[in-house]
Short mmCIF file of C-alpha atoms and ligand atoms in Angstrom, two decimals:
data_model
loop_
_atom_site.label_atom_id
_atom_site.label_comp_id
_atom_site.label_asym_id
_atom_site.label_seq_id
_atom_site.Cartn_x
_atom_site.Cartn_y
_atom_site.Cartn_z
CA UNK A 1 0.00 0.00 0.00
CA UNK A 2 2.86 2.36 0.90
CA UNK A 3 4.69 1.52 -2.35
CA UNK A 4 1.55 2.13 -4.40
CA UNK A 5 2.15 5.89 -4.01
CA UNK A 6 5.86 5.86 -4.96
CA UNK A 7 6.44 8.27 -7.86
CA UNK A 8 9.83 6.71 -8.68
CA UNK A 9 8.40 3.20 -8.98
CA UNK A 10 5.39 4.54 -10.87
CA UNK A 11 7.67 6.19 -13.49
CA UNK A 12 9.77 3.04 -13.71
CA UNK A 13 6.65 0.90 -14.15
CA UNK A 14 5.33 3.15 -16.93
CA UNK A 15 8.49 2.48 -18.95
CA UNK A 16 7.93 -1.24 -18.56
CA UNK A 17 4.20 -0.89 -19.22
CA UNK A 18 4.26 -2.30 -22.72
CA UNK A 19 5.51 -5.63 -21.42
CA UNK A 20 2.83 -5.66 -18.81
CA UNK A 21 0.03 -5.11 -21.29
CA UNK A 22 -0.54 -8.84 -21.49
CA UNK A 23 -1.33 -8.84 -17.77
CA UNK A 24 -4.67 -10.32 -16.91
CA UNK A 25 -5.96 -7.47 -14.78
CA UNK A 26 -5.40 -4.62 -17.26
CA UNK A 27 -7.04 -4.70 -20.66
CA UNK A 28 -4.38 -2.85 -22.66
CA UNK A 29 -2.22 0.25 -22.81
CA UNK A 30 -4.71 2.16 -24.95
CA UNK A 31 -8.46 2.12 -25.40
CA UNK A 32 -8.31 0.79 -28.95
CA UNK A 33 -6.59 -2.41 -27.82
CA UNK A 34 -9.18 -2.83 -25.06
CA UNK A 35 -12.16 -2.79 -27.42
CA UNK A 36 -12.09 -6.53 -28.30
CA UNK A 37 -11.97 -7.38 -24.57
CA UNK A 38 -14.88 -5.07 -23.80
CA UNK A 39 -16.83 -6.49 -26.72
CA UNK A 40 -16.23 -10.04 -25.51
CA UNK A 41 -17.33 -9.16 -21.95
CA UNK A 42 -20.50 -7.53 -23.31
CA UNK A 43 -21.07 -10.59 -25.47
CA UNK A 44 -20.99 -12.72 -22.31
CA UNK A 45 -23.71 -10.57 -20.75
CA UNK A 46 -21.33 -8.47 -18.64
CA UNK A 47 -21.61 -4.68 -18.64
CA UNK A 48 -18.40 -2.72 -18.12
CA UNK A 49 -16.99 0.51 -16.77
CA UNK A 50 -13.63 1.55 -18.21
CA UNK A 51 -10.96 3.32 -16.24
CA UNK A 52 -8.13 5.21 -17.93
CA UNK A 53 -5.43 4.44 -15.37
CA UNK A 54 -3.64 7.30 -13.62
CA UNK A 55 -4.01 9.25 -10.40
CA UNK A 56 -2.41 11.90 -8.18
CA UNK A 57 -1.53 13.99 -11.26
CA UNK A 58 0.62 17.02 -10.36
CA UNK A 59 0.74 18.95 -13.64
CA UNK A 60 -1.99 20.94 -15.35
CA UNK A 61 -0.81 19.79 -18.79
CA UNK A 62 -1.07 16.11 -17.82
CA UNK A 63 -4.53 16.64 -16.28
CA UNK A 64 -5.71 18.29 -19.52
CA UNK A 65 -4.28 15.51 -21.70
CA UNK A 66 -5.95 12.92 -19.48
CA UNK A 67 -9.25 14.76 -19.85
CA UNK A 68 -8.90 14.66 -23.65
CA UNK A 69 -8.30 10.90 -23.46
CA UNK A 70 -11.43 10.39 -21.32
CA UNK A 71 -13.48 12.38 -23.85
CA UNK A 72 -12.06 10.32 -26.71
CA UNK A 73 -12.89 7.14 -24.81
CA UNK A 74 -16.49 8.20 -24.20
CA UNK A 75 -16.92 8.95 -27.90
CA UNK A 76 -15.49 5.55 -28.80
CA UNK A 77 -17.76 3.74 -26.32
CA UNK A 78 -20.62 5.36 -28.21
CA UNK A 79 -19.21 4.72 -31.71
CA UNK A 80 -18.43 1.08 -30.96
CA UNK A 81 -21.84 0.62 -29.30
CA UNK A 82 -20.28 -0.83 -26.16
CA UNK A 83 -22.35 -1.41 -23.04
CA UNK A 84 -20.00 0.58 -20.85
CA UNK A 85 -19.73 3.35 -18.33
CA UNK A 86 -16.52 5.27 -17.61
CA UNK A 87 -14.84 5.65 -14.21
CA UNK A 88 -12.59 8.62 -13.39
CA UNK A 89 -10.48 9.74 -10.46
CA UNK A 90 -10.61 13.40 -9.53
CA UNK A 91 -6.85 13.49 -8.85
CA UNK A 92 -6.24 12.40 -12.44
CA UNK A 93 -8.08 15.53 -13.63
CA UNK A 94 -6.21 17.92 -11.35
CA UNK A 95 -7.83 17.75 -7.88
CA UNK A 96 -4.44 18.12 -6.17
CA UNK A 97 -3.52 21.13 -8.33
CA UNK A 98 -6.51 23.43 -8.47
CA UNK A 99 -10.22 22.92 -7.79
CA UNK A 100 -11.26 25.03 -10.78
CA UNK A 101 -9.07 22.89 -13.05
CA UNK A 102 -10.86 19.71 -12.02
CA UNK A 103 -14.25 21.41 -12.42
CA UNK A 104 -13.35 22.60 -15.93
CA UNK A 105 -11.99 19.19 -16.95
CA UNK A 106 -14.88 17.23 -15.51
CA UNK A 107 -17.36 19.64 -17.14
CA UNK A 108 -15.80 18.88 -20.52
CA UNK A 109 -16.08 15.15 -19.82
CA UNK A 110 -19.68 15.35 -18.61
CA UNK A 111 -20.78 17.52 -21.54
CA UNK A 112 -19.59 14.73 -23.84
CA UNK A 113 -20.97 11.95 -21.64
CA UNK A 114 -24.38 13.59 -21.51
CA UNK A 115 -24.45 14.02 -25.28
CA UNK A 116 -23.81 10.29 -25.77
CA UNK A 117 -25.74 8.99 -22.74
CA UNK A 118 -22.71 7.43 -21.04
CA UNK A 119 -22.55 7.27 -17.23
CA UNK A 120 -19.36 8.62 -15.62
CA UNK A 121 -18.57 7.37 -12.11
CA UNK A 122 -16.30 9.39 -9.86
CA UNK A 123 -14.10 6.82 -8.11
CA UNK A 124 -13.48 7.45 -4.42
CA UNK A 125 -9.81 7.92 -3.49
CA UNK A 126 -8.07 8.20 -0.12
CA UNK A 127 -9.70 9.85 2.91
CA UNK A 128 -8.04 13.30 2.67
CA UNK A 129 -9.78 13.68 -0.71
CA UNK A 130 -13.15 12.22 0.32
CA UNK A 131 -14.97 15.45 1.23
CA UNK A 132 -13.71 17.28 -1.87
CA UNK A 133 -14.82 14.36 -4.05
CA UNK A 134 -18.29 14.29 -2.51
CA UNK A 135 -18.62 18.07 -2.88
CA UNK A 136 -17.63 17.85 -6.54
CA UNK A 137 -20.09 15.02 -7.13
CA UNK A 138 -22.94 17.07 -5.62
CA UNK A 139 -22.00 20.08 -7.72
CA UNK A 140 -21.92 18.05 -10.96
CA UNK A 141 -25.07 16.12 -10.12
CA UNK A 142 -27.01 19.42 -9.89
CA UNK A 143 -26.38 19.80 -13.62
CA UNK A 144 -25.83 16.29 -15.03
CA UNK A 145 -27.79 13.07 -14.67
CA UNK A 146 -24.95 11.00 -16.10
CA UNK A 147 -22.64 11.31 -13.08
CA UNK A 148 -22.36 8.86 -10.21
CA UNK A 149 -19.98 8.17 -7.35
CA UNK A 150 -18.61 5.70 -4.81
CA UNK A 151 -18.70 5.37 -1.01
CA UNK A 152 -16.33 3.23 1.06
CA UNK A 153 -17.48 0.93 3.88
CA UNK A 154 -14.20 1.19 5.82
CA UNK A 155 -14.77 4.88 6.64
CA UNK A 156 -16.68 5.68 9.83
CA UNK A 157 -18.27 8.70 8.12
CA UNK A 158 -19.97 6.82 5.30
CA UNK A 159 -23.43 6.37 6.85
CA UNK A 160 -23.75 10.16 7.16
CA UNK A 161 -22.42 10.62 3.62
CA UNK A 162 -24.91 8.13 2.28
CA UNK A 163 -27.74 9.90 4.02
CA UNK A 164 -26.60 13.26 2.64
CA UNK A 165 -26.16 11.88 -0.87
CA UNK A 166 -29.51 10.11 -0.91
CA UNK A 167 -31.29 13.38 -1.75
CA UNK A 168 -29.37 13.42 -5.04
CA UNK A 169 -30.65 9.93 -5.97
CA UNK A 170 -27.29 8.79 -7.29
CA UNK A 171 -26.40 5.57 -9.01
CA UNK A 172 -24.19 4.57 -6.08
CA UNK A 173 -21.25 2.16 -6.03
CA UNK A 174 -20.47 0.74 -2.58
CA UNK A 175 -17.00 -0.72 -1.95
CA UNK A 176 -14.96 -1.79 1.07
CA UNK A 177 -12.21 0.76 0.33
CA UNK A 178 -8.78 0.27 -1.21
CA UNK A 179 -6.40 2.73 0.50
CA UNK A 180 -4.30 2.49 3.62
CA UNK A 181 -6.22 4.54 6.17
CA UNK A 182 -5.52 5.32 9.83
CA UNK A 183 -7.77 4.01 12.61
CA UNK A 184 -8.89 7.59 13.31
CA UNK A 185 -10.97 7.54 10.13
CA UNK A 186 -11.46 3.88 9.15
CA UNK A 187 -12.32 0.53 10.74
CA UNK A 188 -9.06 -1.39 11.14
CA UNK A 189 -10.78 -4.80 11.43
CA UNK A 190 -12.15 -6.62 8.38
CA UNK A 191 -15.18 -7.86 10.31
CA UNK A 192 -16.22 -4.32 11.19
CA UNK A 193 -15.79 -3.22 7.56
CA UNK A 194 -17.94 -6.12 6.40
CA UNK A 195 -20.66 -5.38 8.98
CA UNK A 196 -20.65 -1.72 8.00
CA UNK A 197 -20.79 -2.66 4.30
CA UNK A 198 -23.95 -4.74 4.92
CA UNK A 199 -25.53 -1.88 6.84
CA UNK A 200 -24.78 0.51 3.97
CA UNK A 201 -26.32 -1.81 1.37
CA UNK A 202 -29.48 -1.96 3.46
CA UNK A 203 -29.45 1.82 3.91
CA UNK A 204 -28.97 2.37 0.17
CA UNK A 205 -31.90 0.04 -0.64
CA UNK A 206 -33.95 1.81 2.00
CA UNK A 207 -33.32 5.19 0.29
CA UNK A 208 -34.38 3.66 -3.02
CA UNK A 209 -31.00 4.25 -4.66
CA UNK A 210 -29.74 2.20 -7.58
CA UNK A 211 -27.02 0.31 -5.72
CA UNK A 212 -23.88 -1.19 -7.23
CA UNK A 213 -22.35 -3.69 -4.81
CA UNK A 214 -18.70 -3.82 -5.92
CA UNK A 215 -17.01 -6.74 -4.20
CA UNK A 216 -15.49 -10.19 -4.77
CA UNK A 217 -16.62 -11.33 -1.35
CA UNK A 218 -19.14 -14.23 -1.44
CA UNK A 219 -20.37 -13.35 2.01
CA UNK A 220 -21.42 -9.83 0.91
CA UNK A 221 -22.79 -11.09 -2.40
CA UNK A 222 -25.00 -13.69 -0.67
CA UNK A 223 -26.13 -11.12 1.87
CA UNK A 224 -27.14 -8.72 -0.94
CA UNK A 225 -29.09 -11.41 -2.79
CA UNK A 226 -31.01 -12.40 0.34
CA UNK A 227 -31.68 -8.82 1.39
CA UNK A 228 -32.92 -7.87 -2.09
CA UNK A 229 -35.25 -10.89 -2.08
CA UNK A 230 -36.56 -10.09 1.42
CA UNK A 231 -37.16 -6.42 0.62
CA UNK A 232 -38.55 -7.16 -2.85
CA UNK A 233 -35.89 -5.06 -4.53
CA UNK A 234 -36.19 -5.79 -8.26
CA UNK A 235 -33.08 -6.93 -10.14
CA UNK A 236 -33.04 -3.72 -12.15
CA UNK A 237 -32.53 -1.68 -8.97
CA UNK A 238 -29.10 -3.02 -8.12
CA UNK A 239 -26.06 -4.67 -9.66
CA UNK A 240 -22.87 -6.42 -8.72
CA UNK A 241 -19.49 -5.15 -9.86
CA UNK A 242 -16.09 -6.84 -9.96
CA UNK A 243 -12.66 -6.01 -11.28
CA UNK A 244 -11.50 -7.30 -14.64
CA UNK A 245 -9.56 -10.55 -14.25
CA UNK A 246 -10.91 -11.36 -10.77
CA UNK A 247 -13.36 -14.23 -10.20
CA UNK A 248 -14.32 -14.43 -13.89
CA UNK A 249 -16.32 -17.63 -13.38
CA UNK A 250 -18.34 -16.12 -10.52
CA UNK A 251 -19.07 -13.09 -12.72
CA UNK A 252 -20.69 -15.33 -15.32
CA UNK A 253 -22.56 -17.37 -12.72
CA UNK A 254 -24.18 -14.23 -11.35
CA UNK A 255 -25.32 -13.29 -14.84
CA UNK A 256 -26.75 -16.79 -15.32
CA UNK A 257 -28.65 -16.37 -12.06
CA UNK A 258 -30.27 -13.25 -13.51
CA UNK A 259 -28.23 -10.53 -11.77
CA UNK A 260 -26.72 -7.54 -13.50
CA UNK A 261 -22.94 -7.66 -13.39
CA UNK A 262 -20.55 -4.87 -14.35
CA UNK A 263 -16.82 -5.31 -14.81
CA UNK A 264 -14.36 -2.52 -13.99
CA UNK A 265 -11.83 -2.61 -16.83
CA UNK A 266 -8.67 -0.53 -16.45
CA UNK A 267 -6.45 0.42 -19.38
CA UNK A 268 -3.44 2.67 -19.93
CA UNK A 269 0.28 2.91 -19.18
CA UNK A 270 -0.17 4.25 -15.68
CA UNK A 271 -1.02 0.91 -14.14
CA UNK A 272 1.35 0.88 -11.17
CA UNK A 273 -0.83 2.30 -8.33
CA UNK A 274 -3.82 0.17 -9.36
CA UNK A 275 -1.68 -2.92 -9.65
CA UNK A 276 -0.03 -2.42 -6.24
CA UNK A 277 -3.38 -2.00 -4.47
CA UNK A 278 -4.61 -5.25 -6.01
CA UNK A 279 -1.37 -6.94 -4.99
CA UNK A 280 -1.76 -5.71 -1.40
CA UNK A 281 -5.35 -6.97 -1.25
CA UNK A 282 -4.79 -10.45 -2.59
CA UNK A 283 -1.20 -11.37 -3.50
CA UNK A 284 -2.03 -14.91 -4.64
CA UNK A 285 -4.55 -13.72 -7.15
CA UNK A 286 -2.20 -11.62 -9.23
CA UNK A 287 1.15 -13.24 -8.44
CA UNK A 288 1.18 -14.63 -11.98
CA UNK A 289 1.05 -11.12 -13.42
CA UNK A 290 3.81 -9.85 -11.15
CA UNK A 291 6.00 -12.81 -12.07
CA UNK A 292 5.53 -11.98 -15.75
CA UNK A 293 6.49 -8.35 -15.13
CA UNK A 294 9.70 -9.19 -13.25
CA UNK A 295 10.85 -11.70 -15.88
CA UNK A 296 10.62 -9.21 -18.78
C1 FAD B 301 -15.87 -2.57 -9.52
C2 FAD B 301 -15.03 -2.08 -8.38
C3 FAD B 301 -14.79 -0.73 -8.24
C4 FAD B 301 -14.03 -0.25 -7.17
N1 FAD B 301 -13.89 1.10 -6.99
C5 FAD B 301 -13.24 1.55 -5.89
C6 FAD B 301 -13.18 2.95 -5.57
O1 FAD B 301 -13.68 3.81 -6.30
N2 FAD B 301 -12.53 3.32 -4.44
C7 FAD B 301 -11.96 2.39 -3.59
O2 FAD B 301 -11.41 2.79 -2.56
N3 FAD B 301 -12.01 1.08 -3.86
C8 FAD B 301 -12.62 0.64 -4.98
N4 FAD B 301 -12.68 -0.71 -5.23
C9 FAD B 301 -11.83 -1.66 -4.44
C10 FAD B 301 -12.52 -2.08 -3.16
O3 FAD B 301 -12.58 -1.01 -2.26
C11 FAD B 301 -11.73 -3.23 -2.49
O4 FAD B 301 -10.45 -2.76 -2.18
C12 FAD B 301 -11.59 -4.46 -3.33
O5 FAD B 301 -12.74 -4.73 -4.08
C13 FAD B 301 -11.29 -5.68 -2.43
O6 FAD B 301 -12.35 -5.90 -1.54
P1 FAD B 301 -13.48 -7.02 -1.75
O7 FAD B 301 -14.77 -6.39 -1.35
O8 FAD B 301 -13.45 -7.47 -3.17
O9 FAD B 301 -13.17 -8.19 -0.80
P2 FAD B 301 -11.90 -8.62 0.06
O10 FAD B 301 -12.13 -8.16 1.46
O11 FAD B 301 -10.64 -8.25 -0.65
O12 FAD B 301 -12.06 -10.17 0.00
C14 FAD B 301 -13.04 -10.84 0.77
C15 FAD B 301 -13.12 -12.29 0.38
O13 FAD B 301 -13.59 -12.38 -0.98
C16 FAD B 301 -12.97 -13.47 -1.62
N5 FAD B 301 -12.17 -12.98 -2.75
C17 FAD B 301 -11.74 -11.73 -2.91
N6 FAD B 301 -11.08 -11.62 -4.09
C18 FAD B 301 -11.11 -12.83 -4.64
C19 FAD B 301 -10.62 -13.37 -5.84
N7 FAD B 301 -9.97 -12.60 -6.71
N8 FAD B 301 -10.80 -14.69 -6.09
C20 FAD B 301 -11.46 -15.45 -5.21
N9 FAD B 301 -11.96 -14.99 -4.05
C21 FAD B 301 -11.80 -13.71 -3.77
C22 FAD B 301 -12.09 -14.14 -0.59
O14 FAD B 301 -12.83 -15.13 0.07
C23 FAD B 301 -11.80 -13.01 0.38
O15 FAD B 301 -11.48 -13.44 1.67
C24 FAD B 301 -13.46 -1.18 -6.27
C25 FAD B 301 -13.71 -2.55 -6.39
C26 FAD B 301 -14.50 -3.01 -7.42
C27 FAD B 301 -14.78 -4.48 -7.51
#
């Protein structure tokens, strides 16, 4: 988790990115090479959300170029008739540089997304950026229907955030949370995170929000199925989400059982931070990819 924020290792990894493109958790280094993968997922009944990898951008020029790439991607999702949303991180559009920069960049993205009817989800990053991300979401949601966001079960604050966001009727992705957070702000124990996650799913159903339960955890998935059945929540009011390359068989089984399933598909050269968080979460699952990277 600590290494996932190393700029030196990130730059080094970018140079080796081409070799890594074959990795099973990233679809390609550019959007064009990801299209066949997205098409195949759609063909299997899986919806997608694409993520142009990159975060914690510290230059205005890079943030603007990244915005252009997101706009191009949204246009291509439309042109290629893919069943896909797009996910973006506010730090990749300039959140750490200047608030107005991120507003201008995201406005350009949402103008395009609205024109083509593509949903854009604002990923949630680490806790120091949580309030700013929520504030930006609220501001954009006043103007655009096609914007959604994410809340993290490991943060103590999330029940209040969910309550506050419920008035905006968002398409809401719930996750456990992927960053290393101190005990002052986040539950240190997995059991408490899981319990809180279940509570949030129930709360989200209660508010009538379209709820995306983004997890690979069978325990949470089973809980969601049972809760939805008990509360008579129709299958078009919620969905499951998983990361590309993780539990592929389970993804298909959920579709066969009649649930909506969306796959988060990352692409781009800037794969290092994403990769390291996945490695920290479940080393065994992506050890094969890491081995391949070291060998080349
Ligand atoms: C679609 C999607 C979007 C996300 N967006 C964000 C975001 O915006 N912000 C953010 O902070 N985090 C995000 N995350 C990451 C998330 O917060 C977690 O870090 C990540 O999903 C790991 O937690 P988990 O719920 O999958 O279960 P874990 O707690 O990692 O695992 C629980 C159990 O699930 C099973 N399991 C997990 N993975 C596998 C596997 N690959 N194969 C077999 N069994 C497995 C195991 O039994 C494991 O013990 C996202 C995750 C997904 C799926």
